[in-house]
DNA sequence: TGATTCTACGGTCTC
DNA sequence: CGTAGAATCA
């Protein structure tokens, strides 16, 4: 048997060997936190004989969960899926629980059924806007976004609309209460849960239904929570409920890395753990294995200016390393060029190093992208618009959601007139008013109105055609038709595909490609035996940081997205007052401390080299006048003996990026040297591969892992197969893809149009495509 | 109604 | 600058 305690320091070993009872691991940055969690799981399974499925490990992102799953699999061996522990995000875990065992919730939440839909924040926003319309509110005085965050906060504090009514002192506050109440009512009407509800309702269910609670305590005898400092109060309660009968809970966190206060992360959860669990064991991991001494000292010096901390001092055996580079650009373009230039030089000397450029706000990425393009360096932007947020993809998903449950008013309204079918604003508003008056869903009101024949002839005709269409799709969805077939049917029957095909604008071509990619994903999902609901769940739960590709040489991402990651070289850009720390935190000491922690997180991502950059002037948006800015206070907090001021290198280009912006943009369109990829499809494929593997643990435990390598992982070319020679696209054929360009067919599964092809595209990696949808041409 | 143009306004961070 | 919603025209 493998010795899971080897290569661990005494504190890590102590944490790994702790078996029963509460455990708090205070793990500094780079102290081997993930290592401890994964080794502890392996140790429990192999040395303590704990069945894998009795262990639940919870993380915040799918990315972290996936990585952990992989590392655990490497430790305990992939061969036997029955022994796999459940490693999941909070939200996925709750969805899973509610889908499987959520029935008792119907007592607490009238109308709830297990096939609820999930509203993501675009859906939530749409819902708020619907409410505004029905109440005749304008969104000037109460911006929908801020209302949404107020509601979310309230829900996480377990406040109800009634609480709002009670304490409402002015008209604005009582209006807020009305909106809140309406919001909740409409969610229920649509049998929809928002992200907060996923957690909240799970907590309510476990709190009130003893049988379910006991069953889950029994099922998961060991609970582990990663990034514990970022849990909110509801997640905390979930933890308590899942461990009432055994208290076998190990949490790992670092108060210096708590950066989600704005979404309800409650630092008390970590500061009070010892009080809530008096018998808790506390272990500190203070040896850092990641960074050089200079980097570690600089980061520690910055964060030591905070008052709200338990206090610890990380140490390392590593040498000092390179000094920390500090660069002052005269404007943001110059800063970006410096970064690109330095990266270019570094990668020439150390081609193996991965580089990350971290920034406070997503908007900063553009200039850096443009500078990198000038140097012809490939990069990957993490964040920004994700695949599932694109208009056409959202539309298609809305059709799927509406087909699954027409009562989902947000989805129904999204697509009621897309493509245009003569149902205008006036008609929609009429139906909305009716729905509000009768207290029913939009769909119900629509059908009632049609039956009563109270509409104008024109509206009547348009709406009844629409009702017929949705009815038909609903029937198709209920018949258990495979997801990609249903989607295909939708695109044809609704005329959506036609609409795009007849649109001459260049985006519509890209949109069609995206829909084809979605079809591919759906086909994959169907092949794994997933239901429509499962497909939709996944789409709602994937997040932006899940796109991160470890192999990319240069990654651009926000500091928030960088949590939990490490890179040999890190640039922390835009260290200016008002940007980092962000202006929004100016008047709150707590918020400022959070900014400082964020800075600490950013700095400690670096292994070998760290650069801190800022600009003396920056334009807030495109055409506006440049505004002068001042170096961030965090820069002053870095001891000067650790830093080295860098100047312009004479080989650095001094072009005016702003002036040639137009040209650069044209280049992007031609896709000449951008390395930007939206590889969410890869993640979808990978996700489904993992899901399939997990599902097999219940049915056919000895089955081999899913065929075919996950597309995003670097994989050796699959072995040649005889079947691959039939049909037009055989192995080795060079083809042309509308988006990825020229590629080579490596593998083929199935025949004819339904064949699935694994194709290698230089610059994009391996893609798995369904021949029918991919739009491939044989390259002569 | 639907398509097009115009204007105003915003800009952390996320499951 | 980019987008969403308003205003305007067909």
mmCIF file of N, CA, C and O in Angstrom, chain A residues 154-232:
data_model
loop_
_atom_site.group_PDB
_atom_site.id
_atom_site.type_symbol
_atom_site.label_atom_id
_atom_site.label_comp_id
_atom_site.label_asym_id
_atom_site.label_seq_id
_atom_site.Cartn_x
_atom_site.Cartn_y
_atom_site.Cartn_z
ATOM 1 N N UNK A 154 -30.441 39.615 1.869
ATOM 2 C CA UNK A 154 -31.516 39.346 2.815
ATOM 3 C C UNK A 154 -31.764 37.848 2.919
ATOM 4 O O UNK A 154 -31.885 37.304 4.021
ATOM 5 N N UNK A 155 -31.808 37.196 1.778
ATOM 6 C CA UNK A 155 -32.095 35.767 1.801
ATOM 7 C C UNK A 155 -31.012 35.004 2.535
ATOM 8 O O UNK A 155 -31.290 34.069 3.277
ATOM 9 N N UNK A 156 -29.779 35.455 2.324
ATOM 10 C CA UNK A 156 -28.695 34.763 3.008
ATOM 11 C C UNK A 156 -28.701 35.004 4.510
ATOM 12 O O UNK A 156 -28.103 34.248 5.267
ATOM 13 N N UNK A 157 -29.362 36.084 4.934
ATOM 14 C CA UNK A 157 -29.544 36.310 6.368
ATOM 15 C C UNK A 157 -30.852 35.673 6.834
ATOM 16 O O UNK A 157 -31.295 35.927 7.940
ATOM 17 N N UNK A 158 -31.479 34.943 5.962
ATOM 18 C CA UNK A 158 -32.761 34.309 6.244
ATOM 19 C C UNK A 158 -33.863 35.302 6.551
ATOM 20 O O UNK A 158 -34.753 35.035 7.365
ATOM 21 N N UNK A 159 -33.792 36.446 5.916
ATOM 22 C CA UNK A 159 -34.875 37.411 6.103
ATOM 23 C C UNK A 159 -35.947 37.171 5.054
ATOM 24 O O UNK A 159 -35.657 36.726 3.947
ATOM 25 N N UNK A 160 -37.186 37.484 5.417
ATOM 26 C CA UNK A 160 -38.303 37.289 4.504
ATOM 27 C C UNK A 160 -38.869 38.650 4.107
ATOM 28 O O UNK A 160 -38.564 39.656 4.737
ATOM 29 N N UNK A 161 -39.710 38.672 3.083
ATOM 30 C CA UNK A 161 -40.365 39.929 2.718
ATOM 31 C C UNK A 161 -41.108 40.543 3.904
ATOM 32 O O UNK A 161 -41.133 41.760 4.064
ATOM 33 N N UNK A 162 -41.669 39.686 4.765
ATOM 34 C CA UNK A 162 -42.390 40.215 5.928
ATOM 35 C C UNK A 162 -41.458 41.033 6.819
ATOM 36 O O UNK A 162 -41.827 42.084 7.333
ATOM 37 N N UNK A 163 -40.249 40.517 7.003
ATOM 38 C CA UNK A 163 -39.276 41.275 7.806
ATOM 39 C C UNK A 163 -39.055 42.649 7.189
ATOM 40 O O UNK A 163 -38.902 43.642 7.902
ATOM 41 N N UNK A 164 -39.046 42.668 5.861
ATOM 42 C CA UNK A 164 -38.843 43.947 5.178
ATOM 43 C C UNK A 164 -40.019 44.890 5.415
ATOM 44 O O UNK A 164 -39.842 46.076 5.614
ATOM 45 N N UNK A 165 -41.221 44.307 5.353
ATOM 46 C CA UNK A 165 -42.415 45.142 5.590
ATOM 47 C C UNK A 165 -42.371 45.752 6.975
ATOM 48 O O UNK A 165 -42.628 46.925 7.174
ATOM 49 N N UNK A 166 -42.019 44.904 7.941
ATOM 50 C CA UNK A 166 -42.043 45.353 9.324
ATOM 51 C C UNK A 166 -41.105 46.520 9.571
ATOM 52 O O UNK A 166 -41.432 47.463 10.273
ATOM 53 N N UNK A 167 -39.921 46.429 9.018
ATOM 54 C CA UNK A 167 -38.966 47.487 9.352
ATOM 55 C C UNK A 167 -38.949 48.607 8.309
ATOM 56 O O UNK A 167 -38.136 49.523 8.392
ATOM 57 N N UNK A 168 -39.874 48.532 7.349
ATOM 58 C CA UNK A 168 -39.888 49.554 6.304
ATOM 59 C C UNK A 168 -40.308 50.901 6.876
ATOM 60 O O UNK A 168 -41.419 51.063 7.372
ATOM 61 N N UNK A 169 -39.397 51.851 6.816
ATOM 62 C CA UNK A 169 -39.681 53.156 7.415
ATOM 63 C C UNK A 169 -40.084 54.191 6.373
ATOM 64 O O UNK A 169 -40.781 55.148 6.675
ATOM 65 N N UNK A 170 -39.646 54.007 5.154
ATOM 66 C CA UNK A 170 -39.970 55.004 4.130
ATOM 67 C C UNK A 170 -40.561 54.295 2.913
ATOM 68 O O UNK A 170 -40.512 53.065 2.807
ATOM 69 N N UNK A 171 -41.127 55.067 1.998
ATOM 70 C CA UNK A 171 -41.778 54.467 0.831
ATOM 71 C C UNK A 171 -40.835 53.592 0.014
ATOM 72 O O UNK A 171 -41.230 52.552 -0.508
ATOM 73 N N UNK A 172 -39.596 54.003 -0.034
ATOM 74 C CA UNK A 172 -38.635 53.246 -0.815
ATOM 75 C C UNK A 172 -38.453 51.844 -0.238
ATOM 76 O O UNK A 172 -38.428 50.850 -0.955
ATOM 77 N N UNK A 173 -38.361 51.808 1.082
ATOM 78 C CA UNK A 173 -38.166 50.525 1.744
ATOM 79 C C UNK A 173 -39.376 49.623 1.575
ATOM 80 O O UNK A 173 -39.241 48.414 1.407
ATOM 81 N N UNK A 174 -40.562 50.210 1.604
ATOM 82 C CA UNK A 174 -41.715 49.333 1.457
ATOM 83 C C UNK A 174 -41.893 48.894 0.004
ATOM 84 O O UNK A 174 -42.375 47.808 -0.256
ATOM 85 N N UNK A 175 -41.442 49.729 -0.899
ATOM 86 C CA UNK A 175 -41.464 49.292 -2.295
ATOM 87 C C UNK A 175 -40.536 48.094 -2.480
ATOM 88 O O UNK A 175 -40.836 47.136 -3.165
ATOM 89 N N UNK A 176 -39.391 48.176 -1.802
ATOM 90 C CA UNK A 176 -38.442 47.081 -1.849
ATOM 91 C C UNK A 176 -39.075 45.800 -1.329
ATOM 92 O O UNK A 176 -38.905 44.713 -1.892
ATOM 93 N N UNK A 177 -39.846 45.951 -0.255
ATOM 94 C CA UNK A 177 -40.522 44.788 0.314
ATOM 95 C C UNK A 177 -41.488 44.184 -0.697
ATOM 96 O O UNK A 177 -41.568 42.959 -0.836
ATOM 97 N N UNK A 178 -42.192 45.051 -1.418
ATOM 98 C CA UNK A 178 -43.142 44.554 -2.423
ATOM 99 C C UNK A 178 -42.401 43.787 -3.511
ATOM 100 O O UNK A 178 -42.803 42.690 -3.913
ATOM 101 N N UNK A 179 -41.303 44.368 -3.963
ATOM 102 C CA UNK A 179 -40.536 43.706 -5.020
ATOM 103 C C UNK A 179 -40.030 42.341 -4.551
ATOM 104 O O UNK A 179 -40.140 41.336 -5.251
ATOM 105 N N UNK A 180 -39.509 42.338 -3.342
ATOM 106 C CA UNK A 180 -39.000 41.107 -2.757
ATOM 107 C C UNK A 180 -40.108 40.041 -2.718
ATOM 108 O O UNK A 180 -39.916 38.903 -3.154
ATOM 109 N N UNK A 181 -41.263 40.453 -2.240
ATOM 110 C CA UNK A 181 -42.366 39.509 -2.122
ATOM 111 C C UNK A 181 -42.767 38.948 -3.491
ATOM 112 O O UNK A 181 -42.942 37.742 -3.667
ATOM 113 N N UNK A 182 -42.903 39.872 -4.443
ATOM 114 C CA UNK A 182 -43.239 39.479 -5.800
ATOM 115 C C UNK A 182 -42.209 38.511 -6.376
ATOM 116 O O UNK A 182 -42.542 37.532 -7.038
ATOM 117 N N UNK A 183 -40.957 38.855 -6.106
ATOM 118 C CA UNK A 183 -39.854 38.047 -6.627
ATOM 119 C C UNK A 183 -39.967 36.606 -6.140
ATOM 120 O O UNK A 183 -39.913 35.647 -6.914
ATOM 121 N N UNK A 184 -40.179 36.475 -4.842
ATOM 122 C CA UNK A 184 -40.311 35.145 -4.276
ATOM 123 C C UNK A 184 -41.539 34.432 -4.831
ATOM 124 O O UNK A 184 -41.492 33.257 -5.159
ATOM 125 N N UNK A 185 -42.622 35.170 -4.942
ATOM 126 C CA UNK A 185 -43.864 34.559 -5.427
ATOM 127 C C UNK A 185 -43.687 34.040 -6.850
ATOM 128 O O UNK A 185 -44.127 32.944 -7.195
ATOM 129 N N UNK A 186 -43.010 34.845 -7.663
ATOM 130 C CA UNK A 186 -42.857 34.426 -9.048
ATOM 131 C C UNK A 186 -41.900 33.256 -9.203
ATOM 132 O O UNK A 186 -42.071 32.426 -10.107
ATOM 133 N N UNK A 187 -40.909 33.207 -8.359
ATOM 134 C CA UNK A 187 -40.029 32.037 -8.389
ATOM 135 C C UNK A 187 -40.853 30.778 -8.122
ATOM 136 O O UNK A 187 -40.718 29.768 -8.790
ATOM 137 N N UNK A 188 -41.699 30.881 -7.124
ATOM 138 C CA UNK A 188 -42.517 29.730 -6.775
ATOM 139 C C UNK A 188 -43.456 29.338 -7.899
ATOM 140 O O UNK A 188 -43.633 28.160 -8.208
ATOM 141 N N UNK A 189 -44.061 30.362 -8.483
ATOM 142 C CA UNK A 189 -44.983 30.099 -9.589
ATOM 143 C C UNK A 189 -44.302 29.350 -10.722
ATOM 144 O O UNK A 189 -44.888 28.519 -11.384
ATOM 145 N N UNK A 190 -43.058 29.685 -10.937
ATOM 146 C CA UNK A 190 -42.324 29.067 -12.035
ATOM 147 C C UNK A 190 -41.632 27.775 -11.594
ATOM 148 O O UNK A 190 -40.929 27.156 -12.379
ATOM 149 N N UNK A 191 -41.833 27.391 -10.346
ATOM 150 C CA UNK A 191 -41.081 26.288 -9.766
ATOM 151 C C UNK A 191 -39.591 26.449 -10.041
ATOM 152 O O UNK A 191 -38.915 25.538 -10.513
ATOM 153 N N UNK A 192 -39.120 27.641 -9.775
ATOM 154 C CA UNK A 192 -37.715 27.934 -10.031
ATOM 155 C C UNK A 192 -37.002 28.273 -8.732
ATOM 156 O O UNK A 192 -37.605 28.799 -7.802
ATOM 157 N N UNK A 193 -35.732 27.939 -8.666
ATOM 158 C CA UNK A 193 -34.893 28.307 -7.535
ATOM 159 C C UNK A 193 -33.740 29.155 -8.053
ATOM 160 O O UNK A 193 -33.156 28.843 -9.083
ATOM 161 N N UNK A 194 -33.421 30.231 -7.337
ATOM 162 C CA UNK A 194 -32.215 30.970 -7.714
ATOM 163 C C UNK A 194 -31.026 30.362 -6.964
ATOM 164 O O UNK A 194 -31.185 29.421 -6.187
ATOM 165 N N UNK A 195 -29.834 30.894 -7.224
ATOM 166 C CA UNK A 195 -28.649 30.288 -6.613
ATOM 167 C C UNK A 195 -28.723 30.262 -5.095
ATOM 168 O O UNK A 195 -28.324 29.290 -4.464
ATOM 169 N N UNK A 196 -29.245 31.325 -4.517
ATOM 170 C CA UNK A 196 -29.352 31.359 -3.062
ATOM 171 C C UNK A 196 -30.310 30.291 -2.560
ATOM 172 O O UNK A 196 -30.054 29.641 -1.552
ATOM 173 N N UNK A 197 -31.415 30.126 -3.314
ATOM 174 C CA UNK A 197 -32.403 29.130 -2.906
ATOM 175 C C UNK A 197 -31.825 27.721 -2.867
ATOM 176 O O UNK A 197 -32.226 26.909 -2.049
ATOM 177 N N UNK A 198 -30.932 27.445 -3.795
ATOM 178 C CA UNK A 198 -30.377 26.092 -3.837
ATOM 179 C C UNK A 198 -29.817 25.731 -2.470
ATOM 180 O O UNK A 198 -30.058 24.640 -1.955
ATOM 181 N N UNK A 199 -29.091 26.670 -1.878
ATOM 182 C CA UNK A 199 -28.521 26.417 -0.562
ATOM 183 C C UNK A 199 -29.579 26.530 0.524
ATOM 184 O O UNK A 199 -29.709 25.664 1.381
ATOM 185 N N UNK A 200 -30.340 27.619 0.454
ATOM 186 C CA UNK A 200 -31.326 27.888 1.497
ATOM 187 C C UNK A 200 -32.354 26.780 1.636
ATOM 188 O O UNK A 200 -32.678 26.357 2.750
ATOM 189 N N UNK A 201 -32.868 26.338 0.512
ATOM 190 C CA UNK A 201 -33.924 25.336 0.588
ATOM 191 C C UNK A 201 -33.369 23.989 1.032
ATOM 192 O O UNK A 201 -34.055 23.217 1.693
ATOM 193 N N UNK A 202 -32.133 23.732 0.680
ATOM 194 C CA UNK A 202 -31.513 22.517 1.186
ATOM 195 C C UNK A 202 -31.412 22.584 2.711
ATOM 196 O O UNK A 202 -31.712 21.616 3.408
ATOM 197 N N UNK A 203 -31.009 23.752 3.191
ATOM 198 C CA UNK A 203 -30.906 23.929 4.644
ATOM 199 C C UNK A 203 -32.276 23.800 5.296
ATOM 200 O O UNK A 203 -32.433 23.124 6.320
ATOM 201 N N UNK A 204 -33.281 24.407 4.665
ATOM 202 C CA UNK A 204 -34.618 24.302 5.264
ATOM 203 C C UNK A 204 -35.097 22.860 5.285
ATOM 204 O O UNK A 204 -35.676 22.390 6.261
ATOM 205 N N UNK A 205 -34.832 22.171 4.195
ATOM 206 C CA UNK A 205 -35.252 20.776 4.114
ATOM 207 C C UNK A 205 -34.570 19.936 5.188
ATOM 208 O O UNK A 205 -35.217 19.204 5.940
ATOM 209 N N UNK A 206 -33.261 20.075 5.282
ATOM 210 C CA UNK A 206 -32.530 19.272 6.261
ATOM 211 C C UNK A 206 -32.912 19.673 7.684
ATOM 212 O O UNK A 206 -32.925 18.848 8.584
ATOM 213 N N UNK A 207 -33.224 20.952 7.862
ATOM 214 C CA UNK A 207 -33.589 21.413 9.189
ATOM 215 C C UNK A 207 -34.930 20.877 9.640
ATOM 216 O O UNK A 207 -35.132 20.578 10.810
ATOM 217 N N UNK A 208 -35.852 20.717 8.713
ATOM 218 C CA UNK A 208 -37.199 20.348 9.140
ATOM 219 C C UNK A 208 -37.490 18.865 8.969
ATOM 220 O O UNK A 208 -38.320 18.317 9.659
ATOM 221 N N UNK A 209 -36.823 18.230 8.049
ATOM 222 C CA UNK A 209 -37.149 16.831 7.788
ATOM 223 C C UNK A 209 -36.088 15.919 8.386
ATOM 224 O O UNK A 209 -34.994 15.757 7.833
ATOM 225 N N UNK A 210 -36.466 15.339 9.506
ATOM 226 C CA UNK A 210 -35.468 14.590 10.251
ATOM 227 C C UNK A 210 -34.959 13.376 9.484
ATOM 228 O O UNK A 210 -33.777 13.050 9.521
ATOM 229 N N UNK A 211 -35.868 12.743 8.775
ATOM 230 C CA UNK A 211 -35.484 11.519 8.072
ATOM 231 C C UNK A 211 -34.387 11.805 7.058
ATOM 232 O O UNK A 211 -33.370 11.099 7.000
ATOM 233 N N UNK A 212 -34.593 12.861 6.285
ATOM 234 C CA UNK A 212 -33.582 13.200 5.282
ATOM 235 C C UNK A 212 -32.269 13.571 5.953
ATOM 236 O O UNK A 212 -31.191 13.178 5.523
ATOM 237 N N UNK A 213 -32.382 14.351 7.028
ATOM 238 C CA UNK A 213 -31.169 14.784 7.720
ATOM 239 C C UNK A 213 -30.380 13.575 8.222
ATOM 240 O O UNK A 213 -29.177 13.467 8.001
ATOM 241 N N UNK A 214 -31.085 12.669 8.851
ATOM 242 C CA UNK A 214 -30.394 11.489 9.375
ATOM 243 C C UNK A 214 -29.790 10.674 8.248
ATOM 244 O O UNK A 214 -28.658 10.187 8.349
ATOM 245 N N UNK A 215 -30.546 10.547 7.183
ATOM 246 C CA UNK A 215 -30.045 9.758 6.065
ATOM 247 C C UNK A 215 -28.740 10.339 5.532
ATOM 248 O O UNK A 215 -27.792 9.612 5.246
ATOM 249 N N UNK A 216 -28.702 11.667 5.436
ATOM 250 C CA UNK A 216 -27.489 12.288 4.901
ATOM 251 C C UNK A 216 -26.329 12.259 5.903
ATOM 252 O O UNK A 216 -25.170 12.152 5.517
ATOM 253 N N UNK A 217 -26.652 12.354 7.189
ATOM 254 C CA UNK A 217 -25.602 12.213 8.187
ATOM 255 C C UNK A 217 -25.004 10.816 8.145
ATOM 256 O O UNK A 217 -23.810 10.619 8.344
ATOM 257 N N UNK A 218 -25.890 9.894 7.887
ATOM 258 C CA UNK A 218 -25.480 8.498 7.822
ATOM 259 C C UNK A 218 -24.634 8.247 6.563
ATOM 260 O O UNK A 218 -23.590 7.617 6.601
ATOM 261 N N UNK A 219 -25.128 8.792 5.482
ATOM 262 C CA UNK A 219 -24.491 8.549 4.188
ATOM 263 C C UNK A 219 -23.094 9.167 4.137
ATOM 264 O O UNK A 219 -22.147 8.546 3.698
ATOM 265 N N UNK A 220 -22.980 10.424 4.596
ATOM 266 C CA UNK A 220 -21.670 11.092 4.550
ATOM 267 C C UNK A 220 -21.135 11.226 5.962
ATOM 268 O O UNK A 220 -21.488 12.135 6.697
ATOM 269 N N UNK A 221 -20.286 10.310 6.320
ATOM 270 C CA UNK A 221 -19.799 10.321 7.698
ATOM 271 C C UNK A 221 -18.616 11.253 7.888
ATOM 272 O O UNK A 221 -18.224 11.577 8.992
ATOM 273 N N UNK A 222 -18.017 11.648 6.785
ATOM 274 C CA UNK A 222 -16.888 12.597 6.886
ATOM 275 C C UNK A 222 -17.082 13.735 5.901
ATOM 276 O O UNK A 222 -17.296 13.505 4.716
ATOM 277 N N UNK A 223 -17.026 14.933 6.437
ATOM 278 C CA UNK A 223 -17.226 16.104 5.592
ATOM 279 C C UNK A 223 -15.963 16.957 5.596
ATOM 280 O O UNK A 223 -15.338 17.161 6.641
ATOM 281 N N UNK A 224 -15.598 17.428 4.408
ATOM 282 C CA UNK A 224 -14.456 18.341 4.324
ATOM 283 C C UNK A 224 -14.855 19.571 3.529
ATOM 284 O O UNK A 224 -15.559 19.456 2.527
ATOM 285 N N UNK A 225 -14.408 20.715 3.985
ATOM 286 C CA UNK A 225 -14.753 21.948 3.281
ATOM 287 C C UNK A 225 -13.492 22.738 2.961
ATOM 288 O O UNK A 225 -12.693 23.041 3.851
ATOM 289 N N UNK A 226 -13.362 23.054 1.702
ATOM 290 C CA UNK A 226 -12.211 23.809 1.227
ATOM 291 C C UNK A 226 -12.574 25.288 1.194
ATOM 292 O O UNK A 226 -13.742 25.637 1.088
ATOM 293 N N UNK A 227 -11.595 26.155 1.252
ATOM 294 C CA UNK A 227 -11.832 27.606 1.188
ATOM 295 C C UNK A 227 -12.900 28.017 2.204
ATOM 296 O O UNK A 227 -13.805 28.801 1.918
ATOM 297 N N UNK A 228 -12.763 27.485 3.387
ATOM 298 C CA UNK A 228 -13.773 27.684 4.410
ATOM 299 C C UNK A 228 -13.969 29.155 4.755
ATOM 300 O O UNK A 228 -15.051 29.583 5.146
ATOM 301 N N UNK A 229 -12.922 29.949 4.582
ATOM 302 C CA UNK A 229 -13.038 31.376 4.926
ATOM 303 C C UNK A 229 -14.075 32.078 4.053
ATOM 304 O O UNK A 229 -14.505 33.175 4.381
ATOM 305 N N UNK A 230 -14.447 31.483 2.956
ATOM 306 C CA UNK A 230 -15.395 32.139 2.057
ATOM 307 C C UNK A 230 -16.818 31.609 2.186
ATOM 308 O O UNK A 230 -17.687 31.929 1.382
ATOM 309 N N UNK A 231 -17.068 30.789 3.182
ATOM 310 C CA UNK A 231 -18.432 30.304 3.352
ATOM 311 C C UNK A 231 -19.307 31.407 3.942
ATOM 312 O O UNK A 231 -18.837 32.244 4.702
ATOM 313 N N UNK A 232 -20.565 31.392 3.586
ATOM 314 C CA UNK A 232 -21.495 32.331 4.200
ATOM 315 C C UNK A 232 -22.288 31.606 5.282
ATOM 316 O O UNK A 232 -22.070 30.427 5.561
#
